[in-house]
Amino acid sequence: IQSPTPAPIVAANGDVCVEELLQLLAASAAPVGLLQADSTTGYEHVRCGRVLAAGIHGERVAARDSLLRVQLTRRQIGVCYRKGKRLRSLRAVAGLRLASRATTAGVRTHLEAAILAAGLDSTEIHAKAQVVASHREVVLAVLSGRADAGVVTLAWAERAGLGCLPFAEESYALGLRADALEHELGKGLLRAVQSSELRRALGRYAGYDARAAGSVR
């Protein structure tokens, strides 16, 4: 018996790589939408079969949940700021209003590690930080002047015309249930991730390495 068709939705934070993938799928016979979700909630949505796929940070995958990990890109994460200013090191963040992310977001884990390595106090930094829900909201906070700096991918900073001080690099993938590939919807998603069109699109942005896009584990 074939499993139920999953909802045509990717639960992710809306990084540029996800938006490029969904744009590619929009021109196909199997368009897919976006559900705004951080790493933790997105993982739960896909594990429970509510959505087709979810953004997965690092090497996270759970064999016990019958999840497949489909590589999308390696990406750089950093602190963005308005051009004309300059951050020479992460220690400068201590005196700034930061647009940060929730503790359930994957990029927050990298930020906490970088803050610790820099000898800073995360509690003190986040006491006056804005905690927002997405990369898009981070760059909007910085562009509007509501924040002096923000935690975001290098690709989003470049897209918004912001400077960026990278502090981490990670693998970013899509997690989906193995039974999703029983359906044309899942097969179409995999074809799109493995396509040369997507690799070329991601190659236009700083901070991405999509040479392994589409590899499955």
Short mmCIF file of N, CA and C in Angstrom, two decimals, residues 38-133:
data_model
loop_
_atom_site.label_atom_id
_atom_site.label_comp_id
_atom_site.label_asym_id
_atom_site.label_seq_id
_atom_site.Cartn_x
_atom_site.Cartn_y
_atom_site.Cartn_z
N ASP A 38 11.87 26.96 11.98
CA ASP A 38 13.27 26.83 12.31
C ASP A 38 13.66 25.36 12.28
N SER A 39 14.92 25.09 12.62
CA SER A 39 15.45 23.74 12.48
C SER A 39 14.67 22.72 13.30
N THR A 40 14.34 23.07 14.53
CA THR A 40 13.68 22.12 15.43
C THR A 40 12.25 21.83 15.00
N THR A 41 11.47 22.87 14.73
CA THR A 41 10.07 22.65 14.36
C THR A 41 9.94 22.04 12.97
N GLY A 42 10.83 22.44 12.05
CA GLY A 42 10.79 21.86 10.71
C GLY A 42 11.05 20.36 10.75
N TYR A 43 12.02 19.96 11.55
CA TYR A 43 12.34 18.54 11.69
C TYR A 43 11.12 17.77 12.18
N GLU A 44 10.42 18.31 13.16
CA GLU A 44 9.23 17.62 13.69
C GLU A 44 8.13 17.53 12.64
N HIS A 45 7.95 18.59 11.85
CA HIS A 45 6.91 18.57 10.81
C HIS A 45 7.16 17.45 9.81
N VAL A 46 8.40 17.31 9.37
CA VAL A 46 8.67 16.28 8.36
C VAL A 46 8.67 14.89 8.98
N ARG A 47 9.15 14.76 10.20
CA ARG A 47 9.16 13.46 10.87
C ARG A 47 7.74 12.91 11.03
N CYS A 48 6.80 13.82 11.32
CA CYS A 48 5.41 13.41 11.53
C CYS A 48 4.63 13.31 10.22
N GLY A 49 5.26 13.61 9.09
CA GLY A 49 4.60 13.47 7.80
C GLY A 49 3.69 14.63 7.42
N ARG A 50 3.83 15.76 8.11
CA ARG A 50 2.96 16.90 7.82
C ARG A 50 3.39 17.64 6.55
N VAL A 51 4.69 17.58 6.24
CA VAL A 51 5.22 18.31 5.08
C VAL A 51 6.11 17.38 4.27
N LEU A 52 6.44 17.81 3.06
CA LEU A 52 7.28 17.00 2.17
C LEU A 52 8.72 16.94 2.65
N ALA A 53 9.28 18.06 3.07
CA ALA A 53 10.70 18.11 3.44
C ALA A 53 10.91 19.25 4.42
N ALA A 54 12.08 19.23 5.06
CA ALA A 54 12.44 20.29 6.00
C ALA A 54 13.93 20.58 5.90
N GLY A 55 14.29 21.82 6.19
CA GLY A 55 15.70 22.19 6.20
C GLY A 55 16.41 21.51 7.36
N ILE A 56 17.56 20.91 7.08
CA ILE A 56 18.34 20.18 8.08
C ILE A 56 19.73 20.78 8.15
N HIS A 57 20.15 21.20 9.33
CA HIS A 57 21.49 21.77 9.51
C HIS A 57 22.51 20.68 9.79
N GLY A 58 23.73 20.91 9.37
CA GLY A 58 24.81 20.00 9.67
C GLY A 58 24.55 18.61 9.12
N GLU A 59 24.93 17.61 9.88
CA GLU A 59 24.79 16.22 9.42
C GLU A 59 23.57 15.55 10.03
N ARG A 60 22.69 16.34 10.63
CA ARG A 60 21.56 15.74 11.35
C ARG A 60 20.67 14.92 10.42
N VAL A 61 20.41 13.70 10.80
CA VAL A 61 19.46 12.83 10.13
C VAL A 61 19.13 11.71 11.11
N ALA A 62 17.93 11.23 11.10
CA ALA A 62 17.54 10.19 12.06
C ALA A 62 17.08 8.95 11.33
N ALA A 63 17.91 7.91 11.35
CA ALA A 63 17.55 6.66 10.69
C ALA A 63 16.30 6.05 11.32
N ARG A 64 16.14 6.25 12.62
CA ARG A 64 14.98 5.66 13.31
C ARG A 64 13.68 6.25 12.80
N ASP A 65 13.74 7.47 12.24
CA ASP A 65 12.54 8.12 11.71
C ASP A 65 12.38 7.88 10.22
N SER A 66 13.24 7.03 9.65
CA SER A 66 13.21 6.74 8.21
C SER A 66 13.36 8.01 7.37
N LEU A 67 14.24 8.89 7.82
CA LEU A 67 14.48 10.13 7.08
C LEU A 67 15.69 10.00 6.16
N LEU A 68 15.57 10.59 5.01
CA LEU A 68 16.69 10.71 4.08
C LEU A 68 17.23 12.12 4.18
N ARG A 69 18.53 12.24 4.00
CA ARG A 69 19.18 13.56 3.99
C ARG A 69 19.66 13.84 2.58
N VAL A 70 19.08 14.87 1.94
CA VAL A 70 19.44 15.24 0.58
C VAL A 70 20.23 16.54 0.63
N GLN A 71 21.50 16.46 0.30
CA GLN A 71 22.38 17.63 0.39
C GLN A 71 21.91 18.74 -0.54
N LEU A 72 21.89 19.96 -0.01
CA LEU A 72 21.54 21.13 -0.81
C LEU A 72 22.79 21.98 -1.07
N THR A 73 23.47 22.40 -0.02
CA THR A 73 24.68 23.21 -0.21
C THR A 73 25.48 23.27 1.10
N ARG A 74 26.73 23.65 1.00
CA ARG A 74 27.46 24.16 2.16
C ARG A 74 27.28 25.66 2.15
N ARG A 75 27.17 26.26 3.31
CA ARG A 75 26.92 27.69 3.35
C ARG A 75 27.68 28.34 4.50
N GLN A 76 28.03 29.60 4.30
CA GLN A 76 28.70 30.37 5.33
C GLN A 76 27.67 31.21 6.09
N ILE A 77 27.89 31.31 7.39
CA ILE A 77 27.04 32.09 8.28
C ILE A 77 27.89 33.19 8.90
N GLY A 78 27.30 34.37 9.05
CA GLY A 78 28.08 35.46 9.62
C GLY A 78 27.22 36.52 10.27
N VAL A 79 27.86 37.61 10.62
CA VAL A 79 27.18 38.78 11.18
C VAL A 79 27.16 39.86 10.11
N CYS A 80 25.96 40.26 9.71
CA CYS A 80 25.83 41.28 8.66
C CYS A 80 25.72 42.67 9.29
N TYR A 81 26.06 43.68 8.50
CA TYR A 81 26.02 45.07 8.96
C TYR A 81 25.90 45.98 7.74
N ARG A 82 25.44 47.20 7.96
CA ARG A 82 25.30 48.13 6.86
C ARG A 82 26.67 48.55 6.35
N LYS A 83 26.78 48.62 5.04
CA LYS A 83 28.05 49.02 4.43
C LYS A 83 28.36 50.46 4.81
N GLY A 84 29.64 50.74 4.97
CA GLY A 84 30.07 52.02 5.50
C GLY A 84 30.55 51.85 6.91
N LYS A 85 30.04 50.79 7.57
CA LYS A 85 30.55 50.38 8.87
C LYS A 85 31.40 49.13 8.64
N ARG A 86 32.09 48.69 9.65
CA ARG A 86 32.90 47.48 9.48
C ARG A 86 33.05 46.76 10.81
N LEU A 87 32.85 45.45 10.76
CA LEU A 87 33.12 44.61 11.92
C LEU A 87 34.44 43.88 11.65
N ARG A 88 35.43 44.16 12.45
CA ARG A 88 36.73 43.52 12.25
C ARG A 88 36.83 42.19 12.98
N SER A 89 36.02 42.00 14.01
CA SER A 89 36.00 40.72 14.73
C SER A 89 34.65 40.58 15.42
N LEU A 90 34.35 39.36 15.82
CA LEU A 90 33.06 39.11 16.46
C LEU A 90 32.95 39.82 17.81
N ARG A 91 34.08 40.14 18.41
CA ARG A 91 34.04 40.82 19.71
C ARG A 91 33.33 42.17 19.62
N ALA A 92 33.32 42.80 18.44
CA ALA A 92 32.65 44.09 18.28
C ALA A 92 31.15 44.00 18.47
N VAL A 93 30.58 42.80 18.36
CA VAL A 93 29.13 42.62 18.51
C VAL A 93 28.67 42.97 19.92
N ALA A 94 29.58 42.87 20.89
CA ALA A 94 29.21 43.12 22.29
C ALA A 94 28.62 44.50 22.50
N GLY A 95 28.99 45.48 21.70
CA GLY A 95 28.47 46.82 21.90
C GLY A 95 27.36 47.21 20.95
N LEU A 96 26.81 46.24 20.22
CA LEU A 96 25.82 46.53 19.18
C LEU A 96 24.44 45.95 19.50
N ARG A 97 23.44 46.53 18.86
CA ARG A 97 22.09 45.95 18.91
C ARG A 97 22.05 44.84 17.85
N LEU A 98 21.87 43.61 18.28
CA LEU A 98 21.96 42.46 17.39
C LEU A 98 20.57 41.93 17.03
N ALA A 99 20.37 41.64 15.75
CA ALA A 99 19.20 40.87 15.32
C ALA A 99 19.61 39.42 15.33
N SER A 100 19.09 38.66 16.30
CA SER A 100 19.51 37.28 16.50
C SER A 100 18.35 36.34 16.19
N ARG A 101 18.55 35.08 16.51
CA ARG A 101 17.55 34.05 16.23
C ARG A 101 17.25 33.27 17.50
N ALA A 102 16.15 32.55 17.48
CA ALA A 102 15.74 31.76 18.64
C ALA A 102 16.72 30.62 18.89
N THR A 103 16.73 30.12 20.11
CA THR A 103 17.65 29.04 20.46
C THR A 103 17.35 27.75 19.70
N THR A 104 16.16 27.64 19.11
CA THR A 104 15.80 26.45 18.34
C THR A 104 16.28 26.53 16.89
N ALA A 105 16.82 27.66 16.49
CA ALA A 105 17.32 27.84 15.12
C ALA A 105 18.74 27.29 14.99
N GLY A 106 19.03 26.65 13.88
CA GLY A 106 20.35 26.07 13.69
C GLY A 106 21.47 27.08 13.72
N VAL A 107 21.26 28.27 13.13
CA VAL A 107 22.33 29.27 13.10
C VAL A 107 22.64 29.80 14.50
N ARG A 108 21.67 29.72 15.42
CA ARG A 108 21.92 30.19 16.79
C ARG A 108 22.96 29.29 17.47
N THR A 109 22.96 28.00 17.15
CA THR A 109 23.95 27.09 17.71
C THR A 109 25.36 27.53 17.32
N HIS A 110 25.52 27.88 16.04
CA HIS A 110 26.83 28.35 15.57
C HIS A 110 27.21 29.68 16.23
N LEU A 111 26.22 30.56 16.40
CA LEU A 111 26.48 31.84 17.04
C LEU A 111 26.95 31.64 18.47
N GLU A 112 26.28 30.78 19.21
CA GLU A 112 26.67 30.55 20.60
C GLU A 112 28.10 30.02 20.69
N ALA A 113 28.48 29.13 19.79
CA ALA A 113 29.84 28.59 19.79
C ALA A 113 30.85 29.68 19.47
N ALA A 114 30.52 30.55 18.52
CA ALA A 114 31.44 31.63 18.13
C ALA A 114 31.57 32.66 19.24
N ILE A 115 30.46 32.97 19.92
CA ILE A 115 30.48 33.92 21.03
C ILE A 115 31.37 33.39 22.16
N LEU A 116 31.22 32.11 22.45
CA LEU A 116 32.03 31.49 23.50
C LEU A 116 33.51 31.54 23.14
N ALA A 117 33.82 31.21 21.87
CA ALA A 117 35.22 31.21 21.43
C ALA A 117 35.83 32.61 21.48
N ALA A 118 34.99 33.63 21.30
CA ALA A 118 35.47 35.02 21.34
C ALA A 118 35.56 35.56 22.76
N GLY A 119 35.18 34.77 23.74
CA GLY A 119 35.24 35.20 25.12
C GLY A 119 34.14 36.16 25.51
N LEU A 120 33.01 36.10 24.82
CA LEU A 120 31.90 37.00 25.09
C LEU A 120 30.82 36.30 25.91
N ASP A 121 29.89 37.09 26.42
CA ASP A 121 28.79 36.59 27.24
C ASP A 121 27.50 36.64 26.42
N SER A 122 26.98 35.49 26.03
CA SER A 122 25.78 35.45 25.20
C SER A 122 24.57 36.05 25.91
N THR A 123 24.46 35.82 27.21
CA THR A 123 23.33 36.37 27.97
C THR A 123 23.34 37.89 27.91
N GLU A 124 24.51 38.48 28.03
CA GLU A 124 24.63 39.94 27.98
C GLU A 124 24.30 40.47 26.59
N ILE A 125 24.80 39.79 25.56
CA ILE A 125 24.53 40.22 24.18
C ILE A 125 23.05 40.12 23.86
N HIS A 126 22.41 39.03 24.28
CA HIS A 126 21.01 38.83 23.94
C HIS A 126 20.05 39.59 24.85
N ALA A 127 20.55 40.19 25.90
CA ALA A 127 19.69 41.01 26.76
C ALA A 127 19.12 42.20 26.00
N LYS A 128 19.88 42.71 25.03
CA LYS A 128 19.40 43.85 24.24
C LYS A 128 19.23 43.50 22.77
N ALA A 129 19.25 42.21 22.45
CA ALA A 129 19.08 41.78 21.07
C ALA A 129 17.61 41.63 20.70
N GLN A 130 17.32 41.73 19.41
CA GLN A 130 16.01 41.38 18.89
C GLN A 130 16.09 39.94 18.41
N VAL A 131 15.18 39.10 18.84
CA VAL A 131 15.13 37.72 18.36
C VAL A 131 14.04 37.64 17.31
N VAL A 132 14.45 37.37 16.07
CA VAL A 132 13.50 37.37 14.95
C VAL A 132 13.44 35.97 14.34
N ALA A 133 12.48 35.77 13.41
CA ALA A 133 12.13 34.42 12.99
C ALA A 133 12.79 33.94 11.71
#
